[in-house]
Short mmCIF file of C-alpha atoms in Angstrom, two decimals:
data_model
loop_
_atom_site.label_atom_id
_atom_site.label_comp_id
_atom_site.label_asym_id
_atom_site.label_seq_id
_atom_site.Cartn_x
_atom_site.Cartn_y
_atom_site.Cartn_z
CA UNK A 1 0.00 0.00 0.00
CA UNK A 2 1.94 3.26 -1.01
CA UNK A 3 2.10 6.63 0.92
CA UNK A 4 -0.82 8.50 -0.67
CA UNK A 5 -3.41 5.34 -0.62
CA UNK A 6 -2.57 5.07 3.13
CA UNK A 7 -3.38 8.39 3.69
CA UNK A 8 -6.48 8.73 1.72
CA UNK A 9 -7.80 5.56 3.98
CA UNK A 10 -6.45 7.10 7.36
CA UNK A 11 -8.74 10.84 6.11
CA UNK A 12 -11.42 8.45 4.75
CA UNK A 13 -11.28 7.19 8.94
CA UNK A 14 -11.07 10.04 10.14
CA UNK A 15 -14.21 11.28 8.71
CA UNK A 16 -15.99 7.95 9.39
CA UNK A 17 -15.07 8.36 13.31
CA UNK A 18 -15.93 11.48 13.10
CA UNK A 19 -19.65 10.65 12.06
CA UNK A 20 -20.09 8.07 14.64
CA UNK A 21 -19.57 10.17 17.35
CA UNK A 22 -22.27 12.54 15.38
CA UNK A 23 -24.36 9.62 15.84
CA UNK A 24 -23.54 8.88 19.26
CA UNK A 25 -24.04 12.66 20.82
CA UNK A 26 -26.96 12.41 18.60
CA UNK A 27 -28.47 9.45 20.43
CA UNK A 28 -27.85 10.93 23.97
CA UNK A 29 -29.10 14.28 22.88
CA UNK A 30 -32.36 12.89 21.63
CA UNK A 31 -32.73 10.47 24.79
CA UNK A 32 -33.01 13.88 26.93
CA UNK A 33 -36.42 15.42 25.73
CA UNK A 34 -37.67 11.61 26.09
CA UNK A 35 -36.77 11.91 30.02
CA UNK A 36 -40.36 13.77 30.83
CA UNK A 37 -42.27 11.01 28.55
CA UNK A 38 -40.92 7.94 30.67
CA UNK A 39 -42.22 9.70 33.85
CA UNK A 40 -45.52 9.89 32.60
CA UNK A 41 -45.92 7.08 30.44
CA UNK A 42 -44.99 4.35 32.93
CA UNK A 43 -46.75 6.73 35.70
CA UNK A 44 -43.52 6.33 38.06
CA UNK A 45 -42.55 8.86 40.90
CA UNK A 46 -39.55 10.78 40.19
CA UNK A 47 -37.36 8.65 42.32
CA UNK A 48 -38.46 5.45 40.15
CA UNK A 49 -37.20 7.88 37.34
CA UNK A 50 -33.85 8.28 38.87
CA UNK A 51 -33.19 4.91 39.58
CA UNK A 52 -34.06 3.70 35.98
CA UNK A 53 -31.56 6.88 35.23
CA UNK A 54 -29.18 5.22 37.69
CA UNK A 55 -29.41 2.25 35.42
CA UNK A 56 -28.44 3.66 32.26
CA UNK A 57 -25.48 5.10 34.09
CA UNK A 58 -24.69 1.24 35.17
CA UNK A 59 -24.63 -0.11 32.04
CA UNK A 60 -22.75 2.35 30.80
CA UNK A 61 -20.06 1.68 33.10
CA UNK A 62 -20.71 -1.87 32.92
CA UNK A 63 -19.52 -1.71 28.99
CA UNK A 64 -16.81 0.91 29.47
CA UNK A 65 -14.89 -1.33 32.44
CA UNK A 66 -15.25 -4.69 29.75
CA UNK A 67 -14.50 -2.73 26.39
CA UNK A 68 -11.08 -2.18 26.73
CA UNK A 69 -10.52 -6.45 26.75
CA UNK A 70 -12.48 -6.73 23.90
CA UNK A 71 -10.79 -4.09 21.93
CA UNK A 72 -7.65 -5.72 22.73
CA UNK A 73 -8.86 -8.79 21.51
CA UNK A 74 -10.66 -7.92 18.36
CA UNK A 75 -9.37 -4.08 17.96
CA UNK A 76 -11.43 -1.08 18.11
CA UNK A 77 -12.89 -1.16 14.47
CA UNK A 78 -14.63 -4.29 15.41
CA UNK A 79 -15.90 -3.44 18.58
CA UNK A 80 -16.89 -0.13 17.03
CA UNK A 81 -19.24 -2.18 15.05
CA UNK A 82 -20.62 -4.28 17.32
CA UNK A 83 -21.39 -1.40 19.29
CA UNK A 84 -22.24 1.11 17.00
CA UNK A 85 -25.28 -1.35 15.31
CA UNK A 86 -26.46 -2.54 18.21
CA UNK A 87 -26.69 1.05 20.52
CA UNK A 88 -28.78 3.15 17.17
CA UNK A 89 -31.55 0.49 18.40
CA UNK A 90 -31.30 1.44 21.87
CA UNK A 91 -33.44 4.37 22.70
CA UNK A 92 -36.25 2.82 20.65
CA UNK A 93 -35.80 -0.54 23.12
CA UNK A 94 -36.19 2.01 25.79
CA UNK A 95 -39.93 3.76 23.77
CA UNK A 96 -41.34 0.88 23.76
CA UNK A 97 -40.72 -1.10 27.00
CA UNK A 98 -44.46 -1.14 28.39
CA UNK A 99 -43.76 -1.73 31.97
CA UNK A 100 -41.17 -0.61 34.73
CA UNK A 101 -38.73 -4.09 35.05
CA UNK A 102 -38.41 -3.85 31.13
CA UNK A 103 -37.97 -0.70 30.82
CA UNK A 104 -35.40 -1.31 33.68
CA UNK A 105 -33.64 -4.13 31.68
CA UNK A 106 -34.00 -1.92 28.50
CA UNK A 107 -32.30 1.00 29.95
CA UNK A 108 -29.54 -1.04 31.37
CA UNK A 109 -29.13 -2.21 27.84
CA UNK A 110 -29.40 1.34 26.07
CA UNK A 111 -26.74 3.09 28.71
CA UNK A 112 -24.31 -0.29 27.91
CA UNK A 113 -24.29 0.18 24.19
CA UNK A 114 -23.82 3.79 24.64
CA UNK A 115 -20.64 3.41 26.68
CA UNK A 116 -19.28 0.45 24.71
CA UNK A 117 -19.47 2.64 21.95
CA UNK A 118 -17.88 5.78 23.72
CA UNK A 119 -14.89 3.78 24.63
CA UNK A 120 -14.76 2.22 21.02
CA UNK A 121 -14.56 5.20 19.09
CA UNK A 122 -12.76 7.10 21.20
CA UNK A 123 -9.65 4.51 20.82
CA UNK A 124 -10.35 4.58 17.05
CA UNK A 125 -10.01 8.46 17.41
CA UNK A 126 -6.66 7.58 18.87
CA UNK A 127 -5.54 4.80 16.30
CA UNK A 128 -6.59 7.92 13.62
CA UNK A 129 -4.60 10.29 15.41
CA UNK A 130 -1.55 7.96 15.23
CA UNK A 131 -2.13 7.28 11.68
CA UNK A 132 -2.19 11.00 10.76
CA UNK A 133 0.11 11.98 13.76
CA UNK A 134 -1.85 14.89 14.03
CA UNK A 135 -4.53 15.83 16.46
CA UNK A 136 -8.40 14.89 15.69
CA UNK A 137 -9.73 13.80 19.66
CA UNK A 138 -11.16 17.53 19.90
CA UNK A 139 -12.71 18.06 16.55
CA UNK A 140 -14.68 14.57 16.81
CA UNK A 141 -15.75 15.80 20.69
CA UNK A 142 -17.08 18.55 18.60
CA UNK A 143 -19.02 16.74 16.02
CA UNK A 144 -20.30 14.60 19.51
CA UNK A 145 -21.58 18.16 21.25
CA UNK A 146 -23.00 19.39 17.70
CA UNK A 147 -24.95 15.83 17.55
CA UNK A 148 -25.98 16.14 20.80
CA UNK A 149 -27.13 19.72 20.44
CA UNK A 150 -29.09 18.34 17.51
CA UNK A 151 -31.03 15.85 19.02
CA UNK A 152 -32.19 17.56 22.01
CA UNK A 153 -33.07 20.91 20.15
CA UNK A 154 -35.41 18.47 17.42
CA UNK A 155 -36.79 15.78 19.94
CA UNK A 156 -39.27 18.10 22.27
CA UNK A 157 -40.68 19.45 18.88
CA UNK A 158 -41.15 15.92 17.61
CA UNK A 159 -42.45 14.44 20.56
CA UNK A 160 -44.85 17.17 21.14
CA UNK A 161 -45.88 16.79 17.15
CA UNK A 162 -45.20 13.32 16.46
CA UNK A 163 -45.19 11.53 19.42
CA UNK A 164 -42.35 9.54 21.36
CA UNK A 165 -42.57 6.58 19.30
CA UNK A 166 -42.42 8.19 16.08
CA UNK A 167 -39.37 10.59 17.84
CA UNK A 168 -37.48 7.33 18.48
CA UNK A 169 -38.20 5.43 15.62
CA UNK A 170 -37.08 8.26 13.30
CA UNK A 171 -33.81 8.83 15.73
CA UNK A 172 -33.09 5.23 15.57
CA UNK A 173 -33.06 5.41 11.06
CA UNK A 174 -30.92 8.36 11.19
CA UNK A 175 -28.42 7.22 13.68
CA UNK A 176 -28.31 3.16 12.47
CA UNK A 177 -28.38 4.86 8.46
CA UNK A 178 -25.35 7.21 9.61
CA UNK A 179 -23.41 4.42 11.69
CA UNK A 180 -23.98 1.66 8.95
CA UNK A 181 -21.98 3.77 6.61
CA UNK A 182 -18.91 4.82 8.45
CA UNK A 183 -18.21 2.10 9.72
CA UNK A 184 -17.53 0.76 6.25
CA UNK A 185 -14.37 3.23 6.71
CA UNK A 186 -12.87 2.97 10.14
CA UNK A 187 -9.70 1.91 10.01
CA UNK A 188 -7.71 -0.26 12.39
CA UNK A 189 -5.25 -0.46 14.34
CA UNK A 190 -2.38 -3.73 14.53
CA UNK A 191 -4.31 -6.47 17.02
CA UNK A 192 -2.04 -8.04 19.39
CA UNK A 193 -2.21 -12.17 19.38
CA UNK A 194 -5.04 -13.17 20.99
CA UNK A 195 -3.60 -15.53 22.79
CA UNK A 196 -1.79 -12.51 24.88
CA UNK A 197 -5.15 -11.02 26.25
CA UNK A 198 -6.86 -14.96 27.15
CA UNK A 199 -8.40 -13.64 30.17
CA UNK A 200 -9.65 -10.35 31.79
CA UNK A 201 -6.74 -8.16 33.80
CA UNK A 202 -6.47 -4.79 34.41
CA UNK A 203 -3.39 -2.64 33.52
CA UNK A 204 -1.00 -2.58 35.49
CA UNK A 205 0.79 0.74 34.47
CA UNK A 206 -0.27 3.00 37.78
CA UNK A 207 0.13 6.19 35.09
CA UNK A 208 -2.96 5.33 33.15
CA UNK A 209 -5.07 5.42 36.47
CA UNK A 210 -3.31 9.33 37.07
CA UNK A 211 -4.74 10.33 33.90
CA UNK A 212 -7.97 8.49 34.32
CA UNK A 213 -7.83 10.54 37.92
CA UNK A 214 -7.57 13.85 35.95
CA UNK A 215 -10.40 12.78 33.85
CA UNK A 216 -12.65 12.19 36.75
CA UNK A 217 -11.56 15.91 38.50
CA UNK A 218 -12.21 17.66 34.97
CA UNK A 219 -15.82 15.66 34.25
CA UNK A 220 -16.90 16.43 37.85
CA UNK A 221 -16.75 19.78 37.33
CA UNK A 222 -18.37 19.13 33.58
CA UNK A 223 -21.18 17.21 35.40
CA UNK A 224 -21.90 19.78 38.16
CA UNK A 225 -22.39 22.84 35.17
CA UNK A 226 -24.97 20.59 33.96
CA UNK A 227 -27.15 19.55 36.33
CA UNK A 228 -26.54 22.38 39.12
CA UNK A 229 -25.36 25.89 37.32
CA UNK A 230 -29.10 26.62 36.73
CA UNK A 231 -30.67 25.57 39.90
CA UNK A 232 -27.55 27.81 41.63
CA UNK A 233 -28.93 30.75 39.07
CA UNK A 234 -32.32 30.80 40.29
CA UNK A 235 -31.83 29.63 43.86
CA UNK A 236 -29.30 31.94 44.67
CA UNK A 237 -28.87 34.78 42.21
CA UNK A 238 -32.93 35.48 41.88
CA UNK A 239 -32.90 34.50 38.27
CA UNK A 240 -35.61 33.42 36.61
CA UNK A 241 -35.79 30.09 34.87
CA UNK A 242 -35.58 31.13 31.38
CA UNK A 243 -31.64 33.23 32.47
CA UNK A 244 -31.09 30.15 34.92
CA UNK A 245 -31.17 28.27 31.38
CA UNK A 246 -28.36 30.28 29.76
CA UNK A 247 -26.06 29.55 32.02
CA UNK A 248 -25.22 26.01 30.66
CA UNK A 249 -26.12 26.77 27.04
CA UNK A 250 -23.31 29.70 27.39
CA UNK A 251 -20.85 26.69 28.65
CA UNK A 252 -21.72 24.01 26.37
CA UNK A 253 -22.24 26.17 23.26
CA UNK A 254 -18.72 27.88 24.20
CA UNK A 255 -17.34 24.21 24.62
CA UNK A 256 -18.37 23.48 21.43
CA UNK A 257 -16.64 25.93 19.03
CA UNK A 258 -13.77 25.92 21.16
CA UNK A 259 -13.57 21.79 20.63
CA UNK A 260 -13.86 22.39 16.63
CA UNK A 261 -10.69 24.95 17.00
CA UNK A 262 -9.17 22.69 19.67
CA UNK A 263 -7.30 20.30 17.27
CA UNK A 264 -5.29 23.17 15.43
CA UNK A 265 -4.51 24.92 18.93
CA UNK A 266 -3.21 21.61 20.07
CA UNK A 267 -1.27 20.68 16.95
CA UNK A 268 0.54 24.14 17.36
CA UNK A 269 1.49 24.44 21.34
CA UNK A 270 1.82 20.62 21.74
CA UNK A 271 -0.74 18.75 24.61
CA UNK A 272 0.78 19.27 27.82
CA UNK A 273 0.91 23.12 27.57
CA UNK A 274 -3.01 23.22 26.08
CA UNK A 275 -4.02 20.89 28.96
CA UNK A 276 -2.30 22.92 31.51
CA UNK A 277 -3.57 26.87 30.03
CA UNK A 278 -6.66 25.05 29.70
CA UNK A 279 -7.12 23.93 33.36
CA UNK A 280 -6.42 27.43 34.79
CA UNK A 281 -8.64 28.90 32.20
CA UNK A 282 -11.74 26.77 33.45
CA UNK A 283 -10.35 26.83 36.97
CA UNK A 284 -10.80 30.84 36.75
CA UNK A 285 -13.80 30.34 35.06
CA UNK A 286 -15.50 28.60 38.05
CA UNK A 287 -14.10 29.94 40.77
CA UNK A 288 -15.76 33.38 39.24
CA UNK A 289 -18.85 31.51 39.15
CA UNK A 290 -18.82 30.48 42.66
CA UNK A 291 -18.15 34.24 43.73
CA UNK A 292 -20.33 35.69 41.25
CA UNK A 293 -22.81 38.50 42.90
CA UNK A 294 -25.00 38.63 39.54
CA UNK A 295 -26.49 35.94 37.44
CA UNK A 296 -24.92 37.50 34.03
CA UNK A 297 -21.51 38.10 35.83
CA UNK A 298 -22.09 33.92 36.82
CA UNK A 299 -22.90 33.12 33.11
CA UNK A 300 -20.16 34.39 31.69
CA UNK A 301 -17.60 33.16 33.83
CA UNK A 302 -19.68 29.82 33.14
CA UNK A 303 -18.38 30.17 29.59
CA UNK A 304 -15.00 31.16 29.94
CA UNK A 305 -15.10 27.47 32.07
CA UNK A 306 -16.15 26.41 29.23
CA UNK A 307 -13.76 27.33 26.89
CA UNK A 308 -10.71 26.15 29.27
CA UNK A 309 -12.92 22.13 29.74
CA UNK A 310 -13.35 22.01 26.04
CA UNK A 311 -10.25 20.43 25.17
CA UNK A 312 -8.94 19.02 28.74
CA UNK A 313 -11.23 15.65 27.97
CA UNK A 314 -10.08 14.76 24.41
CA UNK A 315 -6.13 15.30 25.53
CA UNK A 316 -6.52 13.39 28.46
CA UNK A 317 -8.52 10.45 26.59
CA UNK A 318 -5.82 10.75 23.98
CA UNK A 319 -2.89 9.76 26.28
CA UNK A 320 -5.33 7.45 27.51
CA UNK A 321 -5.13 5.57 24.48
CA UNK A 322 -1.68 6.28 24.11
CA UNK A 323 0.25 4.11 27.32
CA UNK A 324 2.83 2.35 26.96
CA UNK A 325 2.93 -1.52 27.19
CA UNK A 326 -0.90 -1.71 26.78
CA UNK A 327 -3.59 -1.17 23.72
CA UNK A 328 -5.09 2.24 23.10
CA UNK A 329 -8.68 0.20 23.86
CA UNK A 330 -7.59 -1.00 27.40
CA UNK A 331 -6.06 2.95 27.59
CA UNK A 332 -9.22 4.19 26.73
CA UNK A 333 -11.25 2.18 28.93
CA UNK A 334 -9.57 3.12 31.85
CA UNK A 335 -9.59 6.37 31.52
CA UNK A 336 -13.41 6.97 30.32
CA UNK A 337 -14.57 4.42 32.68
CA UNK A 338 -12.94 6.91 35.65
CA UNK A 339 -13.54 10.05 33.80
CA UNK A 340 -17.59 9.42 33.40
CA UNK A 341 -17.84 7.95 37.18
CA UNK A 342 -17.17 11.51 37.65
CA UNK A 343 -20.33 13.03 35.95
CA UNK A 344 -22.47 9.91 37.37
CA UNK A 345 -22.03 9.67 40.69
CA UNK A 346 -20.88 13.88 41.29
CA UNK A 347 -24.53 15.43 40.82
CA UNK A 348 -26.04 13.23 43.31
CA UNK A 349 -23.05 14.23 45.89
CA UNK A 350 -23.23 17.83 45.08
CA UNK A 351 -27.10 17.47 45.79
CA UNK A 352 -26.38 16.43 49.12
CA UNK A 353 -23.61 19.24 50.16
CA UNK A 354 -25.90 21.67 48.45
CA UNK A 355 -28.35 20.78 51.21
CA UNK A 356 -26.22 21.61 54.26
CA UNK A 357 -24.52 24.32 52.40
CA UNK A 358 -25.25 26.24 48.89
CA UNK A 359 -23.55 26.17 45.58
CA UNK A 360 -21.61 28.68 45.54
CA UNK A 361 -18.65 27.21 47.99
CA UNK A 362 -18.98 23.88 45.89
CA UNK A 363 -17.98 25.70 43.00
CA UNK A 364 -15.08 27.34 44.73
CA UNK A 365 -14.03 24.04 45.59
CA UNK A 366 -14.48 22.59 42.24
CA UNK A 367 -12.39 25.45 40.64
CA UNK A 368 -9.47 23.78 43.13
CA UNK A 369 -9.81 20.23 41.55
CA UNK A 370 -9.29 21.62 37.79
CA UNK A 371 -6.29 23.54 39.92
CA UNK A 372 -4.87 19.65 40.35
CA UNK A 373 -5.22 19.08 36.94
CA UNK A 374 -3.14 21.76 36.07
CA UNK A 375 -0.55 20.24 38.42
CA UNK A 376 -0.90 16.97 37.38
CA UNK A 377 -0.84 17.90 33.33
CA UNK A 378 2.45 16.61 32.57
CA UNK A 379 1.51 13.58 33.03
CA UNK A 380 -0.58 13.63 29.72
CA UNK A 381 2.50 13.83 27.71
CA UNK A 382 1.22 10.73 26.20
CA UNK A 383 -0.83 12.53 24.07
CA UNK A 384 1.95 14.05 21.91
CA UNK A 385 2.23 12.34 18.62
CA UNK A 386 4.94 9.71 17.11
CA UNK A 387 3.59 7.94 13.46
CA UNK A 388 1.88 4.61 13.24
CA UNK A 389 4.56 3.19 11.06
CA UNK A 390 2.90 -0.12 10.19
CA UNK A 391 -1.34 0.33 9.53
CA UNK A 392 -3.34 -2.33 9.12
CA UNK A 393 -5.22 -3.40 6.07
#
């Protein structure tokens, strides 16, 4: 295979990676405006709701902790696959469950095809990145947010209009229609012997839990903009609902360009030094929250957080995948695995602070952890970029 016919297969990859993360934020994005419908539908309390919630979270780490063997036993392509068929199907599973325990089993299912295939192609994004030696982990975050964004800005209008049913059944043709073509064109990365990974083990190398460690500090903080910043808003600052509501569309919609420009800044001042200006950008960020005496003042500094988180997750999930002695799969699965513990089990223990306290000290404290990831960032140096001199057919 010459030079320019390996290339033209690693760009035809990275576009096809690229569009299954689409698919994936799509998925998740669309699942959100179905939230309210399960409630109602099944005519369970809102604590029935969480725990179904919980579920999905379960499953999700459930796939994440198990992905990592299979990827180093089949590679990431495959898995990809596997993953990436199966999880389109998942949020219609979840529509049409009639009753609590299968909607329970169904939602176990739907979170574990979701993670599978967030630790999947997030080591393909790695075996792309190797192939090009160039940086593509924050672009394809961004093509996840804008997918995401997508499906929750279309599903309340075509549940309300349509119907949940309809809403999932057209979700799951767009997403299995999208996924069905690119993964005709991942491309894969050289699969150790088989006979290496027989059994179950986890890594050994104590650097990939570090990094997995910074991943959890920086998705905490991700996790508590989401399901607290607008509750603080309104609680606290006298907002209304409808500015309460800004304050994570300014973060997420900041987060979002800033992952789309993330790949060239990266490329040009090298990982370690974007990870660490980014950590003190969205430590400032929320620590300005936390102090905030206005809403507006709070919702900008919300977005300046923002823009520093953007890129912190896609470096630190690149030198994931990047360890020494391991697979970028078993990498990956570490790290994500730790990283979305972080958003899963944070909320509910910010919840219960917030009750003995308010939210403006936990964000002052949650500025400090992004402060650790700034002093831990050379430990991401993993990232950085040698070639992939040998691809795989």
């Amino acid at each position: 295979m010459d030079t320019l016919k390996i290339m033209q297969t690693a760009i035809r990859g990275r576009w096809a990676v690229a569009a299954i993360f689409l698919a994936n934020g799509f998925l998740t994005g669309a699942w959100a405006p179905q939230i309210p419908v399960v409630l109602t539908r099944l005519e369970i309390s809102k604590f029935t709701l969480g725990l179904l919630i919980l579920l999905f979270g379960a499953g999700a780490v459930t796939a994440m902790t198990w992905c990592g063997h299979l990827i180093s036993r089949h590679g990431s392509r495959t898995v990809l696959r596997w993953f990436g068929l199966i999880g389109s199907f998942g949020l219609l599973v979840v529509a049409l469950a009639p009753n609590v325990p299968l909607a329970a089993i169904a939602m176990f299912i739907f979170g574990g095809s979701i993670g599978g295939m967030d630790v999947a192609m997030n080591a393909n994004a790695v075996v792309v990145e190797r192939r090009l030696s160039r940086a593509i982990m924050s672009s394809s975050h961004g093509f996840w947010s804008l997918g995401g964004f997508a499906g929750g800005a279309l599903g309340g209008f075509a549940i309300q209009n349509y119907g949940h049913l309809a809403h999932a059944m057209v979700v799951t043709a767009l997403a299995f229609a999208v996924i069905a073509v690119a993964v005709r064109y991942l491309i894969a990365e050289d699969r150790p012997q088989v006979t290496d990974y027989h059994k179950f083990a986890l890594p050994g190398n104590p650097l990939v839990y570090l990094v997995g460690l910074m991943a959890l500090l920086t998705m905490i903080s991700e996790g508590a903009v989401l399901d607290w910043a607008a509750l603080y808003l309104q609680q606290e600052l006298g907002t209304d609902l409808a500015i309460a509501g800004l304050a994570y569309a300014a973060f997420s919609g900041v987060m979002a360009v800033m992952r789309f420009a993330g790949d060239g800044v990266r490329n040009r001042f090298g990982a370690v030094t974007t990870l660490r200006v980014s950590a003190l950008v969205a430590a400032a960020g929320m620590l300005v929250a936390g102090l905030a005496p206005s809403p507006w003042l709070a919702i900008s500094a919300f977005a300046f957080c923002g823009f520093g988180i953007a890129n912190m997750v896609p470096i630190l999930f690149s030198a994931g995948g990047n360890q020494e002695g391991m697979s970028s799969g078993t990498g990956m699965s570490v790290v994500t695995t730790m990283g979305y513990s972080g958003i899963l089990v944070a909320p509910s223990a910010i919840g219960f602070i917030a009750e003995h306290s308010s939210f403006g000290p936990i964000f002052v404290a949650l500025s400090g952890l992004l402060v650790v990831v700034f002093l831990m960032a050379g430990l991401a140096h993993r990232a950085e970029f040698a070639p992939d001199p040998a691809p795989a057919e």
